[in-house]
mmCIF file of C-alpha atoms and ligand atoms in Angstrom:
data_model
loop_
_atom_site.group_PDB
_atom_site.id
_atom_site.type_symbol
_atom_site.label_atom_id
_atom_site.label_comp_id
_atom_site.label_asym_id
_atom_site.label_seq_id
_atom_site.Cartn_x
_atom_site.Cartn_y
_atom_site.Cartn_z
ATOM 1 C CA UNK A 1 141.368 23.971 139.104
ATOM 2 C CA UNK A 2 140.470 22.424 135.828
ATOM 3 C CA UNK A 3 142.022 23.102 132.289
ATOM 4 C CA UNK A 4 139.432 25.122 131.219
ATOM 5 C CA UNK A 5 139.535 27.324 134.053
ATOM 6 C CA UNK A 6 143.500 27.714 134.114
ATOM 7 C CA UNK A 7 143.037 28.919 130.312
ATOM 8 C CA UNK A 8 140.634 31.420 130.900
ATOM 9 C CA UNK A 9 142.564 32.891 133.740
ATOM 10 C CA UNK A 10 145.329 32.804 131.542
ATOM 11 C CA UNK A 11 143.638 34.958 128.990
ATOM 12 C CA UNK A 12 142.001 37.592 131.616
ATOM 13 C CA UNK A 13 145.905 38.058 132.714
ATOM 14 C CA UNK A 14 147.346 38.540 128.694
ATOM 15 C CA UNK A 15 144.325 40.945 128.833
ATOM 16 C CA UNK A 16 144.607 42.660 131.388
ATOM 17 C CA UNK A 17 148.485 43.127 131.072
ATOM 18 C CA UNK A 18 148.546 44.955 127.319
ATOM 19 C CA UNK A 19 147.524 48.540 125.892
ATOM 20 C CA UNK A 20 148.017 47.307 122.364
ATOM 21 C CA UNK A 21 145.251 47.583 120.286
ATOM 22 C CA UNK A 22 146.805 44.782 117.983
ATOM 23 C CA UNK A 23 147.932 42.492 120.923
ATOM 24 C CA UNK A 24 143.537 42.621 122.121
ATOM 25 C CA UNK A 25 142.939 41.469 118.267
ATOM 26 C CA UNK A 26 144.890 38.859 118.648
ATOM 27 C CA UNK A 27 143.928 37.713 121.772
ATOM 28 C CA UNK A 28 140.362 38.194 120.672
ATOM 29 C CA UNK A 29 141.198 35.836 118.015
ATOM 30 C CA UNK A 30 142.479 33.246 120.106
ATOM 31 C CA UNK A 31 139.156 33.194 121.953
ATOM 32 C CA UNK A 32 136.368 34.225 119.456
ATOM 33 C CA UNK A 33 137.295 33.195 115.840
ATOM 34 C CA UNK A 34 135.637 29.947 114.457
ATOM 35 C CA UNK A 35 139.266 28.023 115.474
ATOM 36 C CA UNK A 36 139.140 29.768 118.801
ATOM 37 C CA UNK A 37 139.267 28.706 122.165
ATOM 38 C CA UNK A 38 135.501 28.999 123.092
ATOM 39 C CA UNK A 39 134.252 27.099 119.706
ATOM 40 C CA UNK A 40 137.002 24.229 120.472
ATOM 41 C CA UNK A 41 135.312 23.719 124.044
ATOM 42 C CA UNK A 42 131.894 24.021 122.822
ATOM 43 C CA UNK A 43 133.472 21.005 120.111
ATOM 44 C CA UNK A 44 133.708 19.011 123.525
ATOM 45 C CA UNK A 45 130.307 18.870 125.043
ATOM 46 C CA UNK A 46 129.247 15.958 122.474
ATOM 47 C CA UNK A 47 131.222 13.481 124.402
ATOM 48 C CA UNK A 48 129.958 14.612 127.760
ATOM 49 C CA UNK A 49 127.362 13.121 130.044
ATOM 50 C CA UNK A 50 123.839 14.642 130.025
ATOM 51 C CA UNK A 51 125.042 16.457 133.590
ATOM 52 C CA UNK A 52 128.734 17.341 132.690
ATOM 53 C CA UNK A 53 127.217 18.957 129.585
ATOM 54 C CA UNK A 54 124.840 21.390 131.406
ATOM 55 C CA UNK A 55 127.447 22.347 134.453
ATOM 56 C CA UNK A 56 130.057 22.780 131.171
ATOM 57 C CA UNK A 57 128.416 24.412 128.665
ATOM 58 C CA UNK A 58 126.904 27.095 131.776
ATOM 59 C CA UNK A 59 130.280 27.225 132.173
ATOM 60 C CA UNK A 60 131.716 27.871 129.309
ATOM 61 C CA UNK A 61 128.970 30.786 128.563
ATOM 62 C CA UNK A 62 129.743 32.607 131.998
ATOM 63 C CA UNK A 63 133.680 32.690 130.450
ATOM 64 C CA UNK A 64 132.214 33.862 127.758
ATOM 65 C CA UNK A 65 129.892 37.098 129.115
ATOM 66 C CA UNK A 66 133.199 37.725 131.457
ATOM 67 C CA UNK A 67 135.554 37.846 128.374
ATOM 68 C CA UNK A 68 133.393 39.906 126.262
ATOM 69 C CA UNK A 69 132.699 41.989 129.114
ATOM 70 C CA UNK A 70 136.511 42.754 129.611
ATOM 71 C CA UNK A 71 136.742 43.512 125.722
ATOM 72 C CA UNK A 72 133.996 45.825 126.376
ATOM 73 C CA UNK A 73 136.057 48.103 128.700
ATOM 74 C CA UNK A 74 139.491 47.633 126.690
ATOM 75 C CA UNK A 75 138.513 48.354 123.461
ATOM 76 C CA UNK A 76 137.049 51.671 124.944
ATOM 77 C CA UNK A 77 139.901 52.229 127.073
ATOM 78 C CA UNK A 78 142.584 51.824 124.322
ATOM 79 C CA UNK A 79 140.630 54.228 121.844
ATOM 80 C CA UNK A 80 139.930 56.483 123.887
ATOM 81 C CA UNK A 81 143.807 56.489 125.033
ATOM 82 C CA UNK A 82 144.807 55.882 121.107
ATOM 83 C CA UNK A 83 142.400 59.209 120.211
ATOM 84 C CA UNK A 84 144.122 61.101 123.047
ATOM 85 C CA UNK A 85 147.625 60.144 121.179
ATOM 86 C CA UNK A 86 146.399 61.476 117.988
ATOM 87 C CA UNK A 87 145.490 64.832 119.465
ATOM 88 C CA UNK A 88 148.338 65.375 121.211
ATOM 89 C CA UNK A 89 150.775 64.469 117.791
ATOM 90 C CA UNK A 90 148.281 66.867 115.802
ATOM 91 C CA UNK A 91 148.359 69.655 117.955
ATOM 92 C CA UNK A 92 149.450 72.764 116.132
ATOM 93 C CA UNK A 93 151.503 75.539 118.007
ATOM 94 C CA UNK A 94 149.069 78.510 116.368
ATOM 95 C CA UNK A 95 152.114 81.136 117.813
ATOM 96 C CA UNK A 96 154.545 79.275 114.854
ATOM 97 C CA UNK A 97 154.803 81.468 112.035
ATOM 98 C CA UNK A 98 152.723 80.089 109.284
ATOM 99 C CA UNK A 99 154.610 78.933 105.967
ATOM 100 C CA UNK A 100 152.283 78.580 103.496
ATOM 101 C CA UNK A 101 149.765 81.359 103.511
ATOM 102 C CA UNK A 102 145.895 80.916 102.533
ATOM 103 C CA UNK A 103 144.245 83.723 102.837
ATOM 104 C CA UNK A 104 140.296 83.805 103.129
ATOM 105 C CA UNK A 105 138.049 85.360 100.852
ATOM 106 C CA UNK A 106 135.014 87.924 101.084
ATOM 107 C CA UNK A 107 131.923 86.856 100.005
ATOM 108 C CA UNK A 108 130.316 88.834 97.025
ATOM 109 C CA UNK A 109 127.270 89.032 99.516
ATOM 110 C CA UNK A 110 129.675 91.020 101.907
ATOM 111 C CA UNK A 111 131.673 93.005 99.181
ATOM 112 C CA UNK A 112 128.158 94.488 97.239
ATOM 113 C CA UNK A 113 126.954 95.434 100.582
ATOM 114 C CA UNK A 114 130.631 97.522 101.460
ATOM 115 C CA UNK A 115 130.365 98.632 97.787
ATOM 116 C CA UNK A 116 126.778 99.764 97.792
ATOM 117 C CA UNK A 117 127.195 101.321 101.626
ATOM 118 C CA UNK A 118 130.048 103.512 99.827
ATOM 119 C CA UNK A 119 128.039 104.996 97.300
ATOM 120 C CA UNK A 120 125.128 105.858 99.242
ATOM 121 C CA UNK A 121 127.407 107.482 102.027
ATOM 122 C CA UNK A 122 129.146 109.889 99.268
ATOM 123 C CA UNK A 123 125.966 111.463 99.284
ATOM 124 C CA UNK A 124 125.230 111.605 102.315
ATOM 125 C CA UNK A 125 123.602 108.394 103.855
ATOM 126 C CA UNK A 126 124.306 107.063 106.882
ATOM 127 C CA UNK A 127 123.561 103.428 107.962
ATOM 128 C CA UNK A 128 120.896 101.363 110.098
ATOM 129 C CA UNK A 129 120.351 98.306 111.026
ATOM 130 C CA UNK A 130 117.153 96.115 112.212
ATOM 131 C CA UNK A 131 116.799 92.843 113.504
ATOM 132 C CA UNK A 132 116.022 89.489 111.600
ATOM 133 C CA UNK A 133 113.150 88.682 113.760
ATOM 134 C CA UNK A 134 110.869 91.338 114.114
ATOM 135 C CA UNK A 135 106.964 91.998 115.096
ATOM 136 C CA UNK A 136 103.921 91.590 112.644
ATOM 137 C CA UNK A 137 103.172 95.680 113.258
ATOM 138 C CA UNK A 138 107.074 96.671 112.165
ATOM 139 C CA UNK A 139 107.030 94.352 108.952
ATOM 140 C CA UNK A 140 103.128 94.566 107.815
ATOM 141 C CA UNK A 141 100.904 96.747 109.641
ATOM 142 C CA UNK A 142 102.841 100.086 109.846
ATOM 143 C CA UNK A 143 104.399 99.715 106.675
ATOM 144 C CA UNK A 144 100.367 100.604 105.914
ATOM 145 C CA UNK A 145 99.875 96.721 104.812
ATOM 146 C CA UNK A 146 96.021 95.125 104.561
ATOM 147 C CA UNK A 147 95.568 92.166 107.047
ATOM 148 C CA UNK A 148 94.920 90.282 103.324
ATOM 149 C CA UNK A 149 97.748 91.039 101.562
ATOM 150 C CA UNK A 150 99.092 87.846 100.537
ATOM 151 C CA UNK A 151 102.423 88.955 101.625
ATOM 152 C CA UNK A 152 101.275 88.132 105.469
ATOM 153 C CA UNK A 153 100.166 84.441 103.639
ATOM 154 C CA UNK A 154 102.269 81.412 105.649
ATOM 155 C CA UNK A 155 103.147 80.873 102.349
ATOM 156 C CA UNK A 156 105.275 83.688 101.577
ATOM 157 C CA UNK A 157 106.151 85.059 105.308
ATOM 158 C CA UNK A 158 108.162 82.427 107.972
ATOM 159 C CA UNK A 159 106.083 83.315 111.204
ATOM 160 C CA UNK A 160 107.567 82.297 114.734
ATOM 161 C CA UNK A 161 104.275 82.031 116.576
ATOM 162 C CA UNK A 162 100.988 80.452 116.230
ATOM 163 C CA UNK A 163 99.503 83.920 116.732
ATOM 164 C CA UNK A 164 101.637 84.873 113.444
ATOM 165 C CA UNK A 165 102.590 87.977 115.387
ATOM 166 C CA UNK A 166 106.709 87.266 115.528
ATOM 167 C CA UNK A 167 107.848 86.910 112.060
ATOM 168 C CA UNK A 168 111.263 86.347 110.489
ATOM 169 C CA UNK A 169 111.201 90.185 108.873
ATOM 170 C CA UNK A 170 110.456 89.252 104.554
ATOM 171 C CA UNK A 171 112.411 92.948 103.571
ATOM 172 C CA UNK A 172 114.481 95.404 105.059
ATOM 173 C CA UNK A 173 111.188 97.939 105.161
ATOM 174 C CA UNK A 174 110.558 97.234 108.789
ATOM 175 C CA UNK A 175 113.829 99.748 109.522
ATOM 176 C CA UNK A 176 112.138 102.057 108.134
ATOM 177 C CA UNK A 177 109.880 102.337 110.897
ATOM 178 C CA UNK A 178 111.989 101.704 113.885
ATOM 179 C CA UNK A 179 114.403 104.696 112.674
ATOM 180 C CA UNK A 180 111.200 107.151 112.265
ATOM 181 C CA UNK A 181 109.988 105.982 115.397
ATOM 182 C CA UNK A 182 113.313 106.406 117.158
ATOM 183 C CA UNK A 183 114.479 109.930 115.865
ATOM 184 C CA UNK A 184 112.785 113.405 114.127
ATOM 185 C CA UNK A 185 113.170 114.190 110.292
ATOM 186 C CA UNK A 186 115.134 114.795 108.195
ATOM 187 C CA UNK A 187 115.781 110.967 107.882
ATOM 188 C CA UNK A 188 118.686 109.791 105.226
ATOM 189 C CA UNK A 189 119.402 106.387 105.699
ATOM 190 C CA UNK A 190 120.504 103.174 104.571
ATOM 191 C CA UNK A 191 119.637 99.260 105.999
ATOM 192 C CA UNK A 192 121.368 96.192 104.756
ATOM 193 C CA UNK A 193 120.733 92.865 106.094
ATOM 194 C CA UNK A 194 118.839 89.500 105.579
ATOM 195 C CA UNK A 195 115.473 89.148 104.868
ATOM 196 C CA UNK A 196 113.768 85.717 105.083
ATOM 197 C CA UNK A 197 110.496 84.399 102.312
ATOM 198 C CA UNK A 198 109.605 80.959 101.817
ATOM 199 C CA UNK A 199 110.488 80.635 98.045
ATOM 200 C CA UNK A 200 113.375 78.750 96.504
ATOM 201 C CA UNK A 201 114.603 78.635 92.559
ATOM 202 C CA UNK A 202 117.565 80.094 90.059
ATOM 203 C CA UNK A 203 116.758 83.880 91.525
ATOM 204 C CA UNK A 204 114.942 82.656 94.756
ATOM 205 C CA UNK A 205 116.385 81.968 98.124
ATOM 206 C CA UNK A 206 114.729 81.569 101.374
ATOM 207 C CA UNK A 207 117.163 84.238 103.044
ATOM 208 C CA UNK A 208 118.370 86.850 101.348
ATOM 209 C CA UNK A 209 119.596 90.490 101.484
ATOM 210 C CA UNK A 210 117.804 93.764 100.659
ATOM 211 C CA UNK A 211 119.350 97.228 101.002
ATOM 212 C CA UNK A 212 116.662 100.201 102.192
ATOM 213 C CA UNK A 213 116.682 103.527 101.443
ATOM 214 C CA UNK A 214 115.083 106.022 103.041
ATOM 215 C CA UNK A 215 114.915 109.778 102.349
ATOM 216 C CA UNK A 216 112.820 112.120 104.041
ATOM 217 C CA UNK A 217 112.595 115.687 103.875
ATOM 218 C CA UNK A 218 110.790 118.796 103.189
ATOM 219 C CA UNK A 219 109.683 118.743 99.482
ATOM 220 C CA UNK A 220 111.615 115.372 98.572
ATOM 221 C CA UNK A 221 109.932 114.542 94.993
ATOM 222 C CA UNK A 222 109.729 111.010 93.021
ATOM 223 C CA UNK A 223 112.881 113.400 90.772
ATOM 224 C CA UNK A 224 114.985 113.013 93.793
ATOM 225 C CA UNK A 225 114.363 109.278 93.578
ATOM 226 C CA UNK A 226 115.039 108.446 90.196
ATOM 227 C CA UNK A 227 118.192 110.797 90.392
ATOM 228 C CA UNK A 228 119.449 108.786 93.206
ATOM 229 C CA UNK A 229 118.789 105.863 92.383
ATOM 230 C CA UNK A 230 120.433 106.480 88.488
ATOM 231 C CA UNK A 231 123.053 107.746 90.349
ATOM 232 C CA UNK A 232 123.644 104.482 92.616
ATOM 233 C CA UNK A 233 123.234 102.420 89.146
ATOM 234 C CA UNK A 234 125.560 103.871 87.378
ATOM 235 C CA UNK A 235 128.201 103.893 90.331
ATOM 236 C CA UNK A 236 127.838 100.556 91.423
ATOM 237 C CA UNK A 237 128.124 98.496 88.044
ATOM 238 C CA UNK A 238 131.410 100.992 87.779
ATOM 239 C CA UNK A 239 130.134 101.460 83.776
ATOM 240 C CA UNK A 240 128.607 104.638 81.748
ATOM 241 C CA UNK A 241 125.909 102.924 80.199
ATOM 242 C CA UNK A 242 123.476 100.515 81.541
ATOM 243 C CA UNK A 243 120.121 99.082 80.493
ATOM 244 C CA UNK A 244 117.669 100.357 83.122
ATOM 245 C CA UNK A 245 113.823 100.634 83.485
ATOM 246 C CA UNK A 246 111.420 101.990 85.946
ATOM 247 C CA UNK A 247 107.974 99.966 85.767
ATOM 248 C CA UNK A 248 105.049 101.461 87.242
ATOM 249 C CA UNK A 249 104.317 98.406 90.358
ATOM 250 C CA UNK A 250 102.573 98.444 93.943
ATOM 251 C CA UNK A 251 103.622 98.408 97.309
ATOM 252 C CA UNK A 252 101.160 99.377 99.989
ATOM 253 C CA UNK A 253 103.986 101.564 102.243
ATOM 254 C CA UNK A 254 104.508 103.855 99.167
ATOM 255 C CA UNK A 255 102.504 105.828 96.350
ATOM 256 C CA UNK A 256 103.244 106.085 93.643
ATOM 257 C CA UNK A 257 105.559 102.799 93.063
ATOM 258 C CA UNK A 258 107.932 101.434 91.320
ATOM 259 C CA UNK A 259 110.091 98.700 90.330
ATOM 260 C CA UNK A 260 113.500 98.853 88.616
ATOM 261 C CA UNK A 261 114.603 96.544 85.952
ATOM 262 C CA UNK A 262 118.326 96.139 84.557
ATOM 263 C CA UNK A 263 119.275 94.507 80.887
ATOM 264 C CA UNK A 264 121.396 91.765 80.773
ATOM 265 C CA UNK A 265 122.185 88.889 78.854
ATOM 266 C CA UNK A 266 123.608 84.823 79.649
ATOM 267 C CA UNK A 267 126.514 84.091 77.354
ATOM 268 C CA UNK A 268 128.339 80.665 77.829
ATOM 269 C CA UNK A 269 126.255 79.681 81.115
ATOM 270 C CA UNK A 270 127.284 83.594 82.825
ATOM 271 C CA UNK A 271 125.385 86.698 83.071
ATOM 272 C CA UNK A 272 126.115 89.828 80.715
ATOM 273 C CA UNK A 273 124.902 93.289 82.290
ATOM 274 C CA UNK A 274 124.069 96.074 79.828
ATOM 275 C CA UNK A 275 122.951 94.484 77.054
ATOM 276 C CA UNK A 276 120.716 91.357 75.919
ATOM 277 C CA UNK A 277 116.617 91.135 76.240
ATOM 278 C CA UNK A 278 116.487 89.878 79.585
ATOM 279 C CA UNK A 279 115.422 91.667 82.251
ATOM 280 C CA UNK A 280 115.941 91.090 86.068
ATOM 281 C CA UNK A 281 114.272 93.072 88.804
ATOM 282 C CA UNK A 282 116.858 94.431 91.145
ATOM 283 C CA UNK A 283 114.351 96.978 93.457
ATOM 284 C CA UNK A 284 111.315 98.451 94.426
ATOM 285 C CA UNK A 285 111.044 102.176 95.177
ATOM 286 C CA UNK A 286 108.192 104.256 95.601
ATOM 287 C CA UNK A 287 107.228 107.846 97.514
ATOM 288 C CA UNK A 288 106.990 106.970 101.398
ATOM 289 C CA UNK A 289 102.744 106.593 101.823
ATOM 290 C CA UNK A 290 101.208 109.489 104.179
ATOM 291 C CA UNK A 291 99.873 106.802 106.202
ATOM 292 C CA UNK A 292 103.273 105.434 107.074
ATOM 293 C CA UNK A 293 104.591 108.620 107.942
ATOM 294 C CA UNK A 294 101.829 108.813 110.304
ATOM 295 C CA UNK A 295 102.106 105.540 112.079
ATOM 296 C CA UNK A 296 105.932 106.429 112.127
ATOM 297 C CA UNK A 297 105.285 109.875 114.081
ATOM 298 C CA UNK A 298 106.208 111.411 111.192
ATOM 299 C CA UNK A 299 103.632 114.539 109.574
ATOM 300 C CA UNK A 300 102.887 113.997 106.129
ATOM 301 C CA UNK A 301 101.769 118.115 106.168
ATOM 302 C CA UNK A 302 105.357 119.329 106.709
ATOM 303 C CA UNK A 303 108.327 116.018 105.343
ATOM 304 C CA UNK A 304 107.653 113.535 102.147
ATOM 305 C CA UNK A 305 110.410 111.699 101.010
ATOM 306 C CA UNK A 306 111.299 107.991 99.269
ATOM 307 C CA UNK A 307 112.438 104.667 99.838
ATOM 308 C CA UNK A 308 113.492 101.718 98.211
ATOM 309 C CA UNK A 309 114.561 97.974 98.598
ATOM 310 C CA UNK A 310 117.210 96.662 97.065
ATOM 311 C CA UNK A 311 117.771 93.324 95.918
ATOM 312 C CA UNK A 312 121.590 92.561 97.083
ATOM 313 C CA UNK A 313 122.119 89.537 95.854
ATOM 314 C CA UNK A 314 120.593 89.856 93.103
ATOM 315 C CA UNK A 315 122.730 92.817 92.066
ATOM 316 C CA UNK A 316 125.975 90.737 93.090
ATOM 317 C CA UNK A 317 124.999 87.799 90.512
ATOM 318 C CA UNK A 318 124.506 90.778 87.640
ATOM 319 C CA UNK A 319 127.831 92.634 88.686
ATOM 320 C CA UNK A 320 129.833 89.408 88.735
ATOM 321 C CA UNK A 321 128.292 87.139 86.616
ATOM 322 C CA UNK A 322 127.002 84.132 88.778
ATOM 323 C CA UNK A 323 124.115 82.970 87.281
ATOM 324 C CA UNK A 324 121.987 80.648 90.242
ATOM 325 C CA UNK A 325 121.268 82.536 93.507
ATOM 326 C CA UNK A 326 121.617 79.514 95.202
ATOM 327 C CA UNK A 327 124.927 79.069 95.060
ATOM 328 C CA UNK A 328 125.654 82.002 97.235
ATOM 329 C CA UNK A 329 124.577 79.673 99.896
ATOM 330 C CA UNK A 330 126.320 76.423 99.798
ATOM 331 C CA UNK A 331 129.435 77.103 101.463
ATOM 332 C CA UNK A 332 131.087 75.601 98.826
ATOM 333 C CA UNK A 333 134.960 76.823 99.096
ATOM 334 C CA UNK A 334 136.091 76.204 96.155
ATOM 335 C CA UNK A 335 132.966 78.538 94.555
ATOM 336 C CA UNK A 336 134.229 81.539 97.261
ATOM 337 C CA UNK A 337 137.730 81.097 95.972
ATOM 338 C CA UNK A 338 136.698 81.905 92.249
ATOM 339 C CA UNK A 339 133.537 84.161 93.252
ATOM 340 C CA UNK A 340 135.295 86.367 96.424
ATOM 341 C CA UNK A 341 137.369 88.990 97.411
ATOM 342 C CA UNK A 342 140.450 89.458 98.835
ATOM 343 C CA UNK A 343 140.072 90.840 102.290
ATOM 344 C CA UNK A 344 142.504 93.516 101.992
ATOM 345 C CA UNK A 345 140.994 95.168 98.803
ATOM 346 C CA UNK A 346 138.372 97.446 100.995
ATOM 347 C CA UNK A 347 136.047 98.750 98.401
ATOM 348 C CA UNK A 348 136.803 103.003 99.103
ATOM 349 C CA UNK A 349 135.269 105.967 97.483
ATOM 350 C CA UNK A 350 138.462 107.225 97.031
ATOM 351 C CA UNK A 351 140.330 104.256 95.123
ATOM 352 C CA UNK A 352 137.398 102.644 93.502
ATOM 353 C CA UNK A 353 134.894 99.568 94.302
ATOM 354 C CA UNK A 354 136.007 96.414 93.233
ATOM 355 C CA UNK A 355 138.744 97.490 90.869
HETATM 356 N N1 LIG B 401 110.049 96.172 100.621
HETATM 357 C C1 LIG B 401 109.836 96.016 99.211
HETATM 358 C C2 LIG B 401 110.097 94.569 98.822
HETATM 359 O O1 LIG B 401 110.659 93.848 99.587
HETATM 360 C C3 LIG B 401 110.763 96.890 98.428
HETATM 361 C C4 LIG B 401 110.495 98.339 98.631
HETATM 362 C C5 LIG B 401 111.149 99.051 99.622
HETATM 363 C C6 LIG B 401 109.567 98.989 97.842
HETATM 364 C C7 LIG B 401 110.903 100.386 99.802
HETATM 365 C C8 LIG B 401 109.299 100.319 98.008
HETATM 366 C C9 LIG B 401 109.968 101.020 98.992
HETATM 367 O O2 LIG B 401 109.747 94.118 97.748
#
């Protein structure tokens, strides 16, 4: 057996015998590195014949594939054994008591939505819910919407189909409809949830939440509305005086229509409610259209009633003074631990909302 041969056994052995991560580094050193093993033999084929240099230098290159071959399989072997190490010293016994406590925080998302679900079920709302993705007929057509509105534009609406017949829903009105068709009047209801429109800036988000209301009765009047709905204001900002405004608008699903505005203000980069020039829409209301009562079962003849969409968010950024929309969506931990709540404070009707 000749040197060369002896040495390379020699180093398959050192391999082979060790688990040491820095033991492999060093032998790779010996081998590989510019003073190595391999570059001193290469050194040596200049003083060989024409055939010793083509038997040796084949020779040396097998070695070579073999070795790195071997390193191949090591170096995964020890990290995957050094990784296994590291789990086992981090596990953590959850059954331990814990010593310092962190406690989580609500979102404002989650709190406005316990806060507004509270007031509305004082008098006498009860809540729904509706799924994101919902049917063109639900979100469009038997909310009494035109097949050219430019709501149903790909622009504005997130369809799921080529046929643009499965839709992410783009408001909460689509509940409306599956809790008409579903039960008989009197209907009193509230929806929360997320609603999805392709738009993004300071007050736009691509999901966001809405909060429907739905009333229907016998001889429910647009009175009833704006009593509720100065009711729910008042209530949820937790204040006697706000700056409010009801603006004649358009929605095809009700008649007449309406849009509500609240006052506010931005002093040192936060929002001030109440007062300022400012206006920021916060929901559209309206008297439910004949034609949807129809397509909902419903006779226009005998119940009326109203509904409205609320802008959640939109009312959390007002109420707490966040002033870009799109933070509510970054996960950002350190934001939830200025902006939320602590879990245990429940807003009640009986000891207050977020007080
Ligand atoms: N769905 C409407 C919107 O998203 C809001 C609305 C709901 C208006 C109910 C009137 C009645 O803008």
């Amino acid at each position: 057996m000749s040197d060369f041969e002896k040495k390379i056994i020699e180093f398959k052995s050192r391999l082979n015998s060790t688990q040491d991560s820095n033991e492999i580094e060093l032998i790779r050193t010996d081998i590989f590195s510019k003073n190595g093993f391999l570059n001193s033999q290469f050194k040596k084929l200049g003083s060989l014949s024409e055939d010793e240099k083509k038997t040796f230098a084949s020779n040396i290159n097998k070695a070579k594939q073999e070795l790195l071959e071997i390193f191949r399989v090591k170096a995964s072997e020890v990290s995957d054994r050094d990784l296994y190490e590291k789990i086992k010293k981090e596990k953590v016994d959850v059954t331990l008591p814990e010593k310092e406590f962190k406690i989580g925080k609500i979102h404002p998302v989650s709190q406005v939505i316990d806060e507004i679900s509270c007031i509305f079920s004082e008098i006498g709302f009860s809540v729904e819910e509706g799924p994101d993705v919902e049917n063109d007929y639900n979100n469009f057509t038997a909310l009494n919407t035109p097949e050219d509105h430019p709501a149903k534009d790909m622009h504005d609406t997130f369809y799921l189909d080529e046929n643009m017949k499965t839709l992410l829903r783009t408001h909460t009105s689509p509940v409306q409809v599956r809790t008409m068709l579903k039960g008989k009047p009197p209907f009193k209801i509230i929806a929360p949830g997320r609603t999805y429109r392709s738009d993004s800036d300071q007050t736009h988000t691509p999901m966001f939440h809405q909060l429907e209301g739905l009333h229907i009765d016998k001889n429910i009047n647009m009175g009833h509305l704006k009593g509720c709905l100065n009711y729910f204001i008042k209530e949820f900002f937790e204040v006697d005086k706000i700056k409010m405004r009801f603006r004649p608008s358009h929605f095809p699903f009700t008649e007449p229509s309406a849009e509500v505005d609240i006052g506010y203000r931005i002093e040192k980069n936060k929002i001030i409610i109440g007062e300022g020039d400012k206006w920021l829409e916060v929901l559209g209301c309206g008297m439910v259209h004949p034609n949807v009562l129809k397509n909902c079962k419903v006779d226009p003849k005998n119940y009326q009633g109203f509904a409205f969409g609320i802008g959640i968010d939109r009312l959390a950024m007002l109420k707490y003074g966040i002033n870009d929309l799109r933070s509510f969506f970054e996960c950002d931990y350190r934001w939830l631990n200025y902006y939320g709540f602590d879990p245990l404070d429940v807003p009640t009707n009986y000891r207050g909302l977020s007080k």
